[in-house]
Short mmCIF file of C-alpha atoms in Angstrom, two decimals:
data_model
loop_
_atom_site.label_atom_id
_atom_site.label_comp_id
_atom_site.label_asym_id
_atom_site.label_seq_id
_atom_site.Cartn_x
_atom_site.Cartn_y
_atom_site.Cartn_z
CA MET U 1 27.48 -0.87 0.43
CA GLU U 2 30.59 -0.83 -1.72
CA ARG U 3 30.97 -2.31 -5.19
CA VAL U 4 32.41 -5.77 -4.51
CA PHE U 5 32.58 -9.09 -6.38
CA ASN U 6 31.95 -8.44 -10.05
CA LEU U 7 30.63 -11.54 -11.81
CA LEU U 8 32.46 -10.67 -15.01
CA ASP U 9 35.86 -11.18 -13.37
CA GLU U 10 35.45 -13.20 -10.18
CA HIS U 11 35.74 -16.99 -10.43
CA TRP U 12 32.29 -18.20 -9.46
CA LEU U 13 30.68 -20.16 -12.33
CA PRO U 14 31.62 -23.89 -12.24
CA VAL U 15 32.48 -25.34 -15.67
CA ARG U 16 33.84 -28.66 -16.92
CA LEU U 17 36.72 -28.42 -19.38
CA THR U 18 37.44 -30.82 -22.23
CA ASP U 19 40.23 -32.48 -20.22
CA GLY U 20 37.77 -33.31 -17.44
CA ARG U 21 38.91 -30.66 -14.96
CA ILE U 22 36.34 -28.49 -13.20
CA GLU U 23 37.12 -24.81 -12.70
CA ASN U 24 35.26 -21.72 -11.54
CA LEU U 25 35.34 -18.89 -14.07
CA GLY U 26 34.01 -15.36 -14.43
CA LEU U 27 31.51 -14.55 -17.16
CA LEU U 28 34.05 -12.95 -19.50
CA GLU U 29 36.37 -15.93 -19.35
CA THR U 30 33.48 -18.38 -19.60
CA PHE U 31 32.45 -16.92 -22.95
CA ARG U 32 36.05 -16.59 -24.14
CA ARG U 33 36.71 -20.27 -23.44
CA SER U 34 33.23 -21.51 -24.35
CA GLY U 35 34.64 -23.68 -27.14
CA GLN U 36 36.96 -25.45 -24.66
CA ILE U 37 34.25 -25.98 -22.06
CA VAL U 38 32.13 -29.13 -22.25
CA GLY U 39 29.37 -27.60 -20.13
CA LEU U 40 28.46 -26.12 -16.78
CA ALA U 41 29.45 -28.23 -13.78
CA GLU U 42 26.87 -27.10 -11.25
CA THR U 43 25.58 -30.16 -9.35
CA ALA U 44 22.20 -28.79 -8.20
CA PRO U 45 19.72 -29.21 -11.11
CA PRO U 46 17.75 -25.97 -10.41
CA SER U 47 20.92 -23.86 -10.28
CA LEU U 48 22.34 -25.62 -13.34
CA ILE U 49 19.34 -24.75 -15.51
CA ALA U 50 19.20 -21.20 -14.11
CA GLN U 51 22.87 -20.61 -14.96
CA TYR U 52 22.33 -21.75 -18.55
CA ARG U 53 19.34 -19.42 -18.79
CA MET U 54 21.40 -16.48 -17.54
CA LEU U 55 24.08 -17.18 -20.17
CA LEU U 56 21.41 -17.43 -22.87
CA ALA U 57 19.95 -14.05 -21.88
CA ILE U 58 23.43 -12.51 -22.06
CA LEU U 59 24.12 -14.04 -25.49
CA HIS U 60 20.72 -13.01 -26.82
CA ARG U 61 21.09 -9.39 -25.75
CA ALA U 62 24.68 -9.23 -26.99
CA MET U 63 23.52 -10.35 -30.44
CA ALA U 64 20.54 -7.99 -30.48
CA SER U 65 22.73 -4.99 -31.29
CA ALA U 66 24.68 -6.84 -34.01
CA TYR U 67 21.53 -8.41 -35.51
CA PRO U 68 18.57 -6.08 -34.86
CA GLN U 69 16.21 -8.33 -36.84
CA GLY U 70 17.75 -11.48 -35.43
CA PRO U 71 20.39 -13.73 -36.97
CA LYS U 72 19.39 -16.24 -39.61
CA ASP U 73 19.69 -19.95 -39.08
CA LYS U 74 22.83 -20.00 -41.23
CA ASP U 75 24.43 -17.48 -38.83
CA ARG U 76 23.69 -19.77 -35.91
CA ALA U 77 25.11 -22.72 -37.84
CA LEU U 78 28.32 -20.70 -38.37
CA TRP U 79 28.58 -20.01 -34.62
CA TYR U 80 27.91 -23.69 -33.96
CA ARG U 81 30.87 -24.69 -36.13
CA SER U 82 33.27 -21.81 -35.51
CA GLY U 83 32.46 -20.43 -32.07
CA LEU U 84 30.56 -17.52 -30.58
CA PRO U 85 31.10 -13.92 -31.78
CA LEU U 86 33.20 -12.97 -28.77
CA GLU U 87 33.71 -9.30 -29.62
CA ALA U 88 29.99 -8.56 -29.50
CA ILE U 89 29.58 -10.50 -26.24
CA THR U 90 32.54 -8.80 -24.58
CA ASP U 91 31.33 -5.35 -25.66
CA TYR U 92 27.90 -6.08 -24.23
CA LEU U 93 29.20 -7.30 -20.88
CA GLU U 94 31.56 -4.36 -20.50
CA ARG U 95 28.76 -1.95 -21.33
CA TRP U 96 26.67 -3.42 -18.49
CA ARG U 97 29.60 -4.10 -16.13
CA ASP U 98 28.18 -1.90 -13.39
CA ARG U 99 25.07 -4.13 -13.15
CA PHE U 100 27.07 -7.29 -12.49
CA TRP U 101 28.37 -6.37 -9.03
CA LEU U 102 27.05 -8.85 -6.49
CA PHE U 103 27.32 -6.14 -3.81
CA HIS U 104 26.34 -2.66 -4.98
CA PRO U 105 24.71 0.30 -3.21
CA GLU U 106 21.97 0.77 -5.84
CA CYS U 107 21.73 -2.23 -8.17
CA PRO U 108 23.30 -5.44 -6.82
CA PHE U 109 23.05 -8.28 -9.34
CA MET U 110 19.61 -10.00 -9.29
CA GLN U 111 18.81 -8.33 -5.96
CA VAL U 112 16.67 -5.46 -4.67
CA ALA U 113 18.63 -2.71 -2.96
CA ALA U 114 15.39 -1.07 -1.76
CA LEU U 115 14.97 -3.81 0.86
CA GLY U 116 17.82 -2.24 2.83
CA GLN U 117 15.75 0.92 3.41
CA ALA U 118 12.13 -0.28 3.39
CA ALA U 119 10.46 -0.18 6.80
CA GLU U 120 9.12 -3.72 6.37
CA THR U 121 12.53 -5.31 5.71
CA ARG U 122 15.44 -3.15 6.87
CA ASP U 123 15.39 -4.52 10.42
CA LYS U 124 14.54 -8.12 9.48
CA ARG U 125 17.16 -10.68 8.53
CA LYS U 126 16.81 -14.16 7.15
CA PRO U 127 19.54 -16.81 6.98
CA TRP U 128 20.98 -17.47 3.53
CA THR U 129 19.36 -20.91 3.66
CA GLN U 130 16.09 -19.09 2.89
CA ILE U 131 17.10 -19.24 -0.79
CA ALA U 132 18.90 -22.61 -0.74
CA LEU U 133 16.53 -25.20 -2.16
CA ALA U 134 18.56 -28.07 -0.63
CA SER U 135 18.84 -26.59 2.87
CA ALA U 136 16.61 -26.75 5.89
CA SER U 137 14.87 -23.44 6.50
CA GLY U 138 11.94 -22.50 8.69
CA ASN U 139 9.63 -25.54 9.02
CA VAL U 140 11.07 -27.32 5.98
CA PRO U 141 13.39 -30.09 7.25
CA VAL U 142 15.98 -31.69 4.98
CA VAL U 143 17.62 -35.05 5.69
CA PHE U 144 21.25 -34.71 6.81
CA ASP U 145 21.03 -30.89 6.94
CA HIS U 146 21.24 -29.51 10.45
CA ALA U 147 21.33 -25.81 9.56
CA ASN U 148 20.27 -23.48 12.36
CA ASP U 149 18.27 -20.43 11.28
CA ALA U 150 19.48 -18.51 14.31
CA ALA U 151 23.17 -19.08 13.56
CA PRO U 152 23.78 -19.80 9.87
CA ALA U 153 27.27 -20.77 8.80
CA PRO U 154 28.76 -18.23 6.36
CA ILE U 155 29.18 -19.12 2.68
CA PRO U 156 31.36 -17.48 0.00
CA PRO U 157 29.70 -15.14 -2.52
CA ALA U 158 30.23 -17.67 -5.33
CA LEU U 159 27.91 -20.13 -3.58
CA ALA U 160 25.42 -17.44 -2.66
CA ILE U 161 24.83 -16.34 -6.26
CA GLY U 162 24.52 -19.98 -7.38
CA HIS U 163 21.78 -20.59 -4.81
CA LEU U 164 20.02 -17.35 -5.71
CA LEU U 165 19.79 -18.06 -9.44
CA GLY U 166 18.28 -21.50 -8.94
CA PHE U 167 15.89 -20.28 -6.26
CA LEU U 168 14.48 -17.44 -8.36
CA GLN U 169 13.66 -19.78 -11.23
CA PHE U 170 12.26 -22.77 -9.31
CA THR U 171 10.76 -21.41 -6.10
CA PRO U 172 7.18 -22.61 -5.60
CA GLY U 173 4.38 -20.19 -4.93
CA GLY U 174 3.22 -19.71 -1.36
CA LEU U 175 3.18 -17.51 1.71
CA VAL U 176 5.76 -14.75 1.99
CA LYS U 177 4.11 -12.29 4.41
CA THR U 178 6.46 -9.45 3.58
CA LEU U 179 5.08 -6.72 1.31
CA ARG U 180 2.46 -9.25 0.19
CA ASP U 181 0.88 -12.22 1.98
CA SER U 182 1.71 -14.67 -0.79
CA ASP U 183 3.63 -14.72 -4.02
CA LYS U 184 3.62 -16.42 -7.39
CA ALA U 185 5.96 -19.27 -8.26
CA GLY U 186 9.16 -18.92 -10.23
CA ALA U 187 9.16 -19.38 -13.99
CA LEU U 188 10.13 -23.08 -13.79
CA ALA U 189 8.33 -24.22 -10.64
CA ASN U 190 7.30 -27.88 -10.99
CA THR U 191 8.86 -28.08 -14.45
CA ALA U 192 11.20 -30.62 -16.00
CA ALA U 193 13.17 -28.09 -18.06
CA VAL U 194 14.58 -29.32 -21.38
CA LEU U 195 18.01 -28.26 -22.62
CA PRO U 196 19.56 -29.52 -25.90
CA LEU U 197 23.28 -30.08 -25.39
CA GLY U 198 26.18 -29.61 -27.81
CA ALA U 199 29.73 -30.92 -27.65
CA SER U 200 30.82 -27.63 -26.04
CA LEU U 201 29.25 -24.83 -24.05
CA ALA U 202 29.34 -22.64 -27.15
CA GLN U 203 27.37 -25.22 -29.15
CA THR U 204 24.85 -25.68 -26.33
CA LEU U 205 24.17 -21.94 -26.17
CA VAL U 206 23.75 -21.73 -29.95
CA LEU U 207 21.33 -24.68 -29.98
CA CYS U 208 19.23 -23.15 -27.19
CA LEU U 209 19.35 -19.51 -28.31
CA HIS U 210 15.78 -18.27 -28.52
CA ASP U 211 14.27 -16.25 -31.34
CA TRP U 212 14.45 -12.47 -31.37
CA SER U 213 11.46 -11.14 -29.46
CA ALA U 214 10.01 -7.78 -28.51
CA ALA U 215 12.36 -4.85 -28.00
CA ASP U 216 11.19 -4.55 -24.40
CA ASP U 217 12.18 -8.13 -23.56
CA LEU U 218 15.00 -7.19 -21.21
CA PRO U 219 16.88 -9.23 -18.59
CA ALA U 220 16.81 -8.07 -14.99
CA TRP U 221 20.17 -6.26 -15.21
CA GLU U 222 18.98 -4.03 -18.05
CA ARG U 223 15.86 -2.92 -16.21
CA PRO U 224 15.69 -0.10 -13.65
CA PRO U 225 16.16 -1.37 -10.08
CA LEU U 226 12.94 -2.75 -8.64
CA THR U 227 10.99 -0.51 -6.27
CA ILE U 228 8.86 -1.43 -3.28
CA SER U 229 5.71 -0.39 -5.16
CA GLU U 230 6.57 -2.84 -7.97
CA LEU U 231 7.04 -5.60 -5.41
CA ARG U 232 3.59 -4.86 -3.97
CA ALA U 233 1.89 -4.79 -7.38
CA ASP U 234 -0.07 -7.52 -9.15
CA PRO U 235 1.73 -10.18 -11.22
CA VAL U 236 3.15 -8.98 -14.53
CA LEU U 237 3.33 -11.06 -17.72
CA ALA U 238 6.79 -11.77 -19.07
CA THR U 239 7.82 -9.64 -22.04
CA GLY U 240 9.72 -12.62 -23.49
CA PRO U 241 12.35 -15.27 -22.73
CA ASN U 242 14.98 -12.82 -21.43
CA ASP U 243 12.50 -11.61 -18.84
CA ARG U 244 11.49 -15.17 -17.87
CA TYR U 245 15.09 -16.38 -17.68
CA THR U 246 16.03 -13.63 -15.19
CA ARG U 247 12.74 -12.81 -13.42
CA GLN U 248 13.27 -11.80 -9.80
CA SER U 249 10.41 -13.89 -8.47
CA ARG U 250 11.45 -13.04 -4.90
CA ALA U 251 13.14 -9.90 -3.60
CA VAL U 252 16.50 -10.69 -2.01
CA LEU U 253 19.36 -8.53 -0.73
CA PHE U 254 22.57 -10.15 0.48
CA LEU U 255 24.19 -8.70 3.61
CA ARG U 256 27.96 -8.86 3.25
CA GLU U 257 30.05 -9.89 6.23
CA SER U 258 33.35 -8.17 7.03
CA ASP U 259 35.27 -11.08 5.49
CA GLY U 260 33.21 -10.94 2.28
CA SER U 261 31.03 -13.97 3.05
CA VAL U 262 27.23 -14.12 3.25
CA ARG U 263 25.28 -15.25 6.30
CA TRP U 264 22.18 -13.08 6.24
CA LEU U 265 19.88 -11.48 3.72
CA HIS U 266 16.75 -9.38 3.45
CA PHE U 267 13.80 -11.19 1.88
CA ALA U 268 10.38 -10.20 0.56
CA ALA U 269 7.80 -10.84 -2.14
CA GLY U 270 9.25 -10.34 -5.60
CA PHE U 271 8.39 -9.09 -9.07
CA ALA U 272 5.58 -11.61 -9.47
CA LEU U 273 5.35 -13.47 -12.77
CA GLY U 274 1.96 -13.74 -14.42
CA GLU U 275 1.52 -16.77 -16.69
CA ASP U 276 0.23 -16.43 -20.24
CA PRO U 277 -1.00 -19.81 -21.60
CA ASN U 278 -0.24 -18.56 -25.10
CA ALA U 279 3.41 -17.82 -24.27
CA PRO U 280 4.79 -20.82 -22.34
CA ASP U 281 8.33 -21.04 -21.11
CA PRO U 282 10.71 -22.02 -23.95
CA MET U 283 12.15 -24.87 -21.88
CA ALA U 284 8.81 -26.33 -20.74
CA SER U 285 7.18 -29.28 -22.51
CA PHE U 286 3.53 -30.21 -22.14
CA ARG U 287 1.88 -33.62 -22.05
CA ALA U 288 -1.76 -34.66 -22.08
CA GLY U 289 -3.55 -34.35 -18.75
CA SER U 290 -7.09 -35.04 -17.57
CA ASN U 291 -8.12 -31.45 -18.38
CA GLY U 292 -5.88 -30.55 -21.31
CA LEU U 293 -2.15 -30.06 -21.57
CA VAL U 294 -0.08 -29.95 -18.37
CA ARG U 295 3.59 -29.13 -17.87
CA LEU U 296 6.02 -31.98 -17.92
CA GLY U 297 7.41 -32.40 -14.43
CA PHE U 298 9.08 -35.03 -12.27
CA GLY U 299 6.56 -37.35 -10.67
CA GLU U 300 7.67 -39.63 -7.87
CA GLY U 301 9.22 -42.76 -9.34
CA ARG U 302 8.16 -41.90 -12.91
CA ALA U 303 11.02 -42.37 -15.37
CA LEU U 304 11.57 -39.77 -18.06
CA TRP U 305 11.24 -42.22 -20.97
CA ARG U 306 7.55 -42.66 -20.16
CA ASP U 307 7.06 -39.00 -21.12
CA LEU U 308 9.26 -39.10 -24.22
CA PRO U 309 6.31 -38.25 -26.52
CA ALA U 310 6.10 -34.83 -24.85
CA LEU U 311 9.56 -34.03 -26.22
CA LEU U 312 8.75 -35.00 -29.80
CA PRO U 313 6.81 -33.21 -32.56
CA ASP U 314 3.09 -33.97 -32.59
CA PRO U 315 0.89 -32.41 -35.29
CA SER U 316 -2.24 -33.54 -33.44
CA GLY U 317 -1.48 -31.23 -30.51
CA ALA U 318 -1.77 -34.03 -27.94
CA THR U 319 1.62 -32.93 -26.62
CA ARG U 320 3.71 -29.78 -27.04
CA PRO U 321 7.51 -30.02 -27.00
CA ALA U 322 9.61 -27.21 -25.52
CA ALA U 323 10.26 -24.40 -28.00
CA VAL U 324 13.99 -24.69 -27.33
CA LEU U 325 13.93 -28.02 -29.20
CA SER U 326 12.70 -26.31 -32.36
CA HIS U 327 15.57 -23.79 -32.04
CA ALA U 328 18.05 -26.68 -31.93
CA LEU U 329 16.46 -28.41 -34.91
CA ALA U 330 16.63 -25.19 -36.93
CA VAL U 331 20.40 -25.11 -36.39
CA HIS U 332 20.76 -28.76 -37.32
CA GLY U 333 18.82 -28.06 -40.49
CA GLN U 334 21.72 -25.89 -41.67
CA LEU U 335 24.41 -28.45 -40.91
CA ASN U 336 25.71 -31.38 -42.90
CA PRO U 337 23.37 -34.35 -42.27
CA PHE U 338 26.34 -36.43 -41.09
CA GLU U 339 27.64 -33.70 -38.78
CA SER U 340 25.23 -34.64 -36.02
CA ILE U 341 23.37 -37.94 -35.77
CA TYR U 342 22.15 -37.64 -32.18
CA GLN U 343 20.88 -34.69 -30.15
CA PRO U 344 21.63 -35.15 -26.42
CA LEU U 345 19.01 -33.64 -24.11
CA LEU U 346 19.34 -32.63 -20.48
CA VAL U 347 16.07 -32.64 -18.54
CA ALA U 348 16.33 -31.21 -15.04
CA GLY U 349 14.12 -29.55 -12.48
CA LEU U 350 12.47 -29.54 -9.09
CA ALA U 351 9.13 -30.98 -7.99
CA SER U 352 7.08 -29.42 -5.20
CA ASP U 353 3.69 -29.75 -3.60
CA GLN U 354 2.39 -26.23 -3.04
CA ALA U 355 5.19 -24.68 -0.96
CA LYS U 356 6.80 -27.99 0.02
CA LEU U 357 9.86 -29.08 -1.96
CA LEU U 358 9.73 -32.80 -2.77
CA ARG U 359 12.61 -33.79 -5.05
CA TRP U 360 14.92 -32.59 -7.75
CA ARG U 361 16.19 -34.65 -10.62
CA SER U 362 18.45 -34.46 -13.63
CA GLU U 363 18.24 -36.97 -16.47
CA SER U 364 19.96 -37.25 -19.84
CA ILE U 365 18.61 -38.82 -22.99
CA ASN U 366 20.24 -39.13 -26.38
CA PRO U 367 17.61 -39.46 -29.15
CA PRO U 368 18.58 -39.66 -32.83
CA LEU U 369 18.03 -36.45 -34.74
CA ALA U 370 15.91 -38.33 -37.25
CA LEU U 371 13.48 -39.18 -34.46
CA LEU U 372 13.11 -35.51 -33.51
CA GLN U 373 12.65 -34.45 -37.12
CA ASP U 374 10.37 -37.17 -38.54
CA VAL U 375 6.72 -37.09 -37.48
CA ASP U 376 6.11 -40.69 -38.59
CA ARG U 377 8.89 -42.02 -36.37
CA THR U 378 7.73 -39.99 -33.39
CA ARG U 379 4.17 -41.18 -33.96
CA TYR U 380 5.36 -44.76 -33.87
CA LEU U 381 7.41 -44.22 -30.72
CA ARG U 382 4.33 -42.73 -29.12
CA GLU U 383 2.42 -45.90 -30.00
CA LEU U 384 5.08 -48.10 -28.41
CA VAL U 385 5.23 -46.04 -25.21
CA ASP U 386 1.44 -46.11 -25.01
CA LYS U 387 1.54 -49.88 -25.39
CA ALA U 388 3.87 -50.13 -22.39
CA GLU U 389 1.48 -48.04 -20.31
CA PHE U 390 -1.59 -49.99 -21.46
CA LEU U 391 0.03 -53.35 -20.77
CA PHE U 392 1.05 -52.22 -17.28
CA ALA U 393 -2.50 -51.08 -16.51
CA GLU U 394 -3.93 -54.44 -17.59
CA LEU U 395 -1.29 -56.37 -15.66
CA ARG U 396 -1.99 -54.29 -12.58
CA LYS U 397 -5.71 -55.10 -12.70
CA LEU U 398 -4.93 -58.79 -13.01
CA ALA U 399 -2.35 -58.69 -10.21
CA VAL U 400 -4.71 -56.86 -7.86
CA ARG U 401 -7.40 -59.50 -8.41
CA MET U 402 -4.89 -62.28 -7.76
CA GLN U 403 -3.70 -60.52 -4.59
CA ALA U 404 -7.30 -60.16 -3.40
CA GLU U 405 -7.86 -63.93 -3.83
CA THR U 406 -5.29 -64.56 -1.09
CA LEU U 407 -7.11 -62.35 1.44
CA PRO U 408 -10.24 -63.04 3.51
CA ASP U 409 -13.52 -62.12 1.77
CA PRO U 410 -11.90 -61.65 -1.67
CA ASN U 411 -15.08 -60.30 -3.28
CA SER U 412 -15.36 -57.36 -0.88
CA LYS U 413 -14.62 -53.85 -2.16
CA ASP U 414 -12.51 -53.18 0.94
CA THR U 415 -10.47 -56.30 0.23
CA TYR U 416 -9.90 -55.18 -3.34
CA ASN U 417 -8.70 -51.76 -2.14
CA ARG U 418 -6.39 -53.41 0.37
CA ALA U 419 -4.96 -55.68 -2.32
CA ARG U 420 -4.35 -52.69 -4.56
CA SER U 421 -2.56 -50.89 -1.73
CA ILE U 422 -0.34 -53.93 -1.09
CA LEU U 423 0.57 -54.10 -4.77
CA ASP U 424 1.31 -50.38 -5.12
CA THR U 425 3.66 -50.36 -2.14
CA GLY U 426 5.63 -53.32 -3.43
CA PRO U 427 8.14 -53.70 -6.26
CA PHE U 428 5.55 -54.47 -8.98
CA SER U 429 5.56 -51.07 -10.71
CA THR U 430 9.26 -50.38 -10.19
CA SER U 431 10.41 -53.73 -11.57
CA TYR U 432 8.21 -53.42 -14.67
CA TYR U 433 9.36 -49.96 -15.73
CA ALA U 434 12.99 -50.46 -14.68
CA ALA U 435 13.26 -53.58 -16.83
CA ALA U 436 11.70 -51.76 -19.79
CA GLU U 437 13.98 -48.73 -19.42
CA ARG U 438 17.10 -50.76 -20.20
CA ALA U 439 15.89 -51.24 -23.79
CA VAL U 440 15.01 -47.62 -24.47
CA PRO U 441 18.39 -46.59 -25.99
CA GLY U 442 18.25 -49.52 -28.42
CA LEU U 443 14.64 -48.71 -29.28
CA LEU U 444 15.50 -45.09 -30.07
CA ALA U 445 18.45 -46.17 -32.23
CA LEU U 446 16.27 -48.55 -34.28
CA LEU U 447 13.61 -45.89 -34.82
CA GLY U 448 16.32 -43.41 -35.78
CA GLU U 449 17.42 -45.86 -38.49
CA GLY U 450 13.85 -46.32 -39.65
CA ASP U 451 13.77 -50.00 -38.63
CA PHE U 452 10.16 -50.11 -37.45
CA ALA U 453 9.90 -53.90 -37.55
CA GLY U 454 13.06 -54.29 -35.49
CA ALA U 455 11.86 -51.68 -32.99
CA THR U 456 8.54 -53.50 -32.61
CA ALA U 457 10.19 -56.87 -32.07
CA LEU U 458 12.62 -55.41 -29.53
CA TRP U 459 9.89 -53.62 -27.62
CA HIS U 460 7.55 -56.62 -27.52
CA ALA U 461 10.33 -58.82 -26.19
CA THR U 462 11.27 -56.14 -23.67
CA LEU U 463 7.72 -55.70 -22.39
CA ARG U 464 7.33 -59.45 -22.04
CA ARG U 465 10.48 -59.60 -19.90
CA SER U 466 9.27 -56.61 -17.89
CA ALA U 467 5.90 -58.24 -17.31
CA PHE U 468 7.51 -61.54 -16.22
CA SER U 469 9.76 -59.65 -13.81
CA ALA U 470 6.86 -57.75 -12.27
CA TRP U 471 4.65 -60.85 -12.09
CA HIS U 472 7.40 -62.86 -10.40
CA HIS U 473 7.59 -60.28 -7.60
CA VAL U 474 3.84 -60.46 -7.08
CA SER U 475 3.58 -64.26 -7.09
CA THR U 476 6.60 -64.58 -4.78
CA GLY U 477 5.05 -62.09 -2.37
CA LEU U 478 1.88 -64.13 -2.11
CA GLY U 479 3.70 -66.81 -0.14
CA ARG U 480 3.19 -70.59 -0.31
CA SER U 481 -0.12 -70.98 1.49
CA PRO U 482 -2.80 -73.16 -0.18
CA ARG U 483 -4.85 -70.05 -0.94
CA ALA U 484 -1.83 -68.34 -2.53
CA LEU U 485 -0.97 -71.39 -4.64
CA ARG U 486 -4.57 -71.64 -5.87
CA ALA U 487 -4.59 -67.94 -6.81
CA ASP U 488 -1.30 -68.28 -8.64
CA ALA U 489 -2.50 -71.32 -10.59
CA ARG U 490 -5.77 -69.61 -11.48
CA PHE U 491 -4.29 -66.34 -12.73
CA LEU U 492 -1.08 -67.52 -14.41
CA PRO U 493 -2.87 -68.63 -17.63
CA ARG U 494 -4.64 -65.27 -17.75
CA PHE U 495 -1.26 -63.56 -17.43
CA HIS U 496 0.15 -65.50 -20.40
CA GLY U 497 -2.98 -64.84 -22.41
CA LEU U 498 -2.64 -61.13 -21.76
CA LEU U 499 0.94 -61.10 -23.04
CA ASN U 500 0.14 -63.14 -26.13
CA ARG U 501 -2.73 -60.83 -26.93
CA HIS U 502 -0.91 -57.48 -26.56
CA VAL U 503 2.80 -58.18 -27.06
CA PRO U 504 3.23 -61.18 -29.37
CA GLU U 505 6.82 -62.27 -29.70
CA SER U 506 7.36 -61.56 -33.39
CA GLU U 507 4.37 -60.16 -35.27
CA PRO U 508 4.81 -56.36 -35.79
CA SER U 509 1.87 -54.03 -35.55
CA THR U 510 -0.04 -52.71 -38.56
CA ILE U 511 1.71 -49.35 -38.37
CA ALA U 512 5.09 -51.08 -38.50
CA LYS U 513 4.12 -53.03 -41.60
CA GLU U 514 2.93 -49.88 -43.33
CA ALA U 515 6.10 -47.98 -42.34
CA VAL U 516 8.40 -50.74 -43.62
CA THR U 517 6.59 -51.04 -46.97
#
């Protein structure tokens, strides 16, 4: 295979410029124009996060030679204001230019050349859709995608590398049956990855730049090409963020067509990633689960604001925010307090059930910096979010009992289960949380200003409206039969009593009073 398509020069990485235009750039130009680029313009959330992680690994390694002990926070603040140190980055990329060829006889970028000669893979081809998380492949159907494994349509190299980066980071664990029966998941499988955003790509990279780690924490392109024996071996712990950000969790080798496109590839088990609970991914946050902390992911229908406490500091250890947030706050600590009032966050990822891909999502939230920095404010936000969850749980119990009263044999356990199923498949939950979500930006702004009493009043009023909206859907769904009207009349006073007890219209909670005084 010849050396073709070098990622330093070829236009492959989609970016959004300050004037709104979207262009594809090579890595050298991306870093050179990083101050004029708002951010990456990739539309697939897994590939978007993976591309940022690749850029962060490049920046980190480029700075390692200029700052062997790691730059200080004041150095990062200087880059945040004035731009990245381009000379060091350019020197680094040129030094490793030969490892950034997408097609290369010995070390193609993020691929395993050994698959072309190994007995288990050299005569086996897979369609490129094998690594496309949004495409139908094998027995995984995708709505509106009619790809045929036996005759895949060719794609340009720029698309192929975009798919590959996202796939390596987010692929779920499961059967592979080549070199090994099964394989571990990618570094961000089932993770809602958190990324602090700046006004430009340069600022985003500075905010997210991880601390200097062990000398052997190398990205994939600085390591010797993977061998078949390494692919067969047991999972290996990551040496640090650079390793995690570029781990080749599956072995892939693109087969170049005569016109330069990609239709086929070789595929096998990869350089399996072992997980160390004491060294979590820098972009992963953890929330409380039934058996300890669990990674923040994207549950079906669960809005991000309900897990906001997992993104905020918590001295009690009930949650654990992503380490990348602390890197961003360290930079802000060196800036003028009025230079940045808000810290936009991108939260994106892919949810799966074992080997089945379920959904991907990308959400943005814009919390005040004061909320991320002040433990008292985050503690109070946690209380308010918990109140929303508690009120919903109580409302749900009441609504299920009312629904059961309209069914035959209302005191039967089976009837109660049926009523609960009817409620859960209707608009009750969606209407409650959707109505509450509209007030979240205002709530965050009030807490950022330290107005605890105002935040409490806003949230109580919001939850009352949310509860009325959800209850209306339930009572309307009961119909107008005599049994339904009796159930509605019986439970409506209980509904009002529940609201008056938990979300009074004006009286702030004890914590709010203490915070204000």
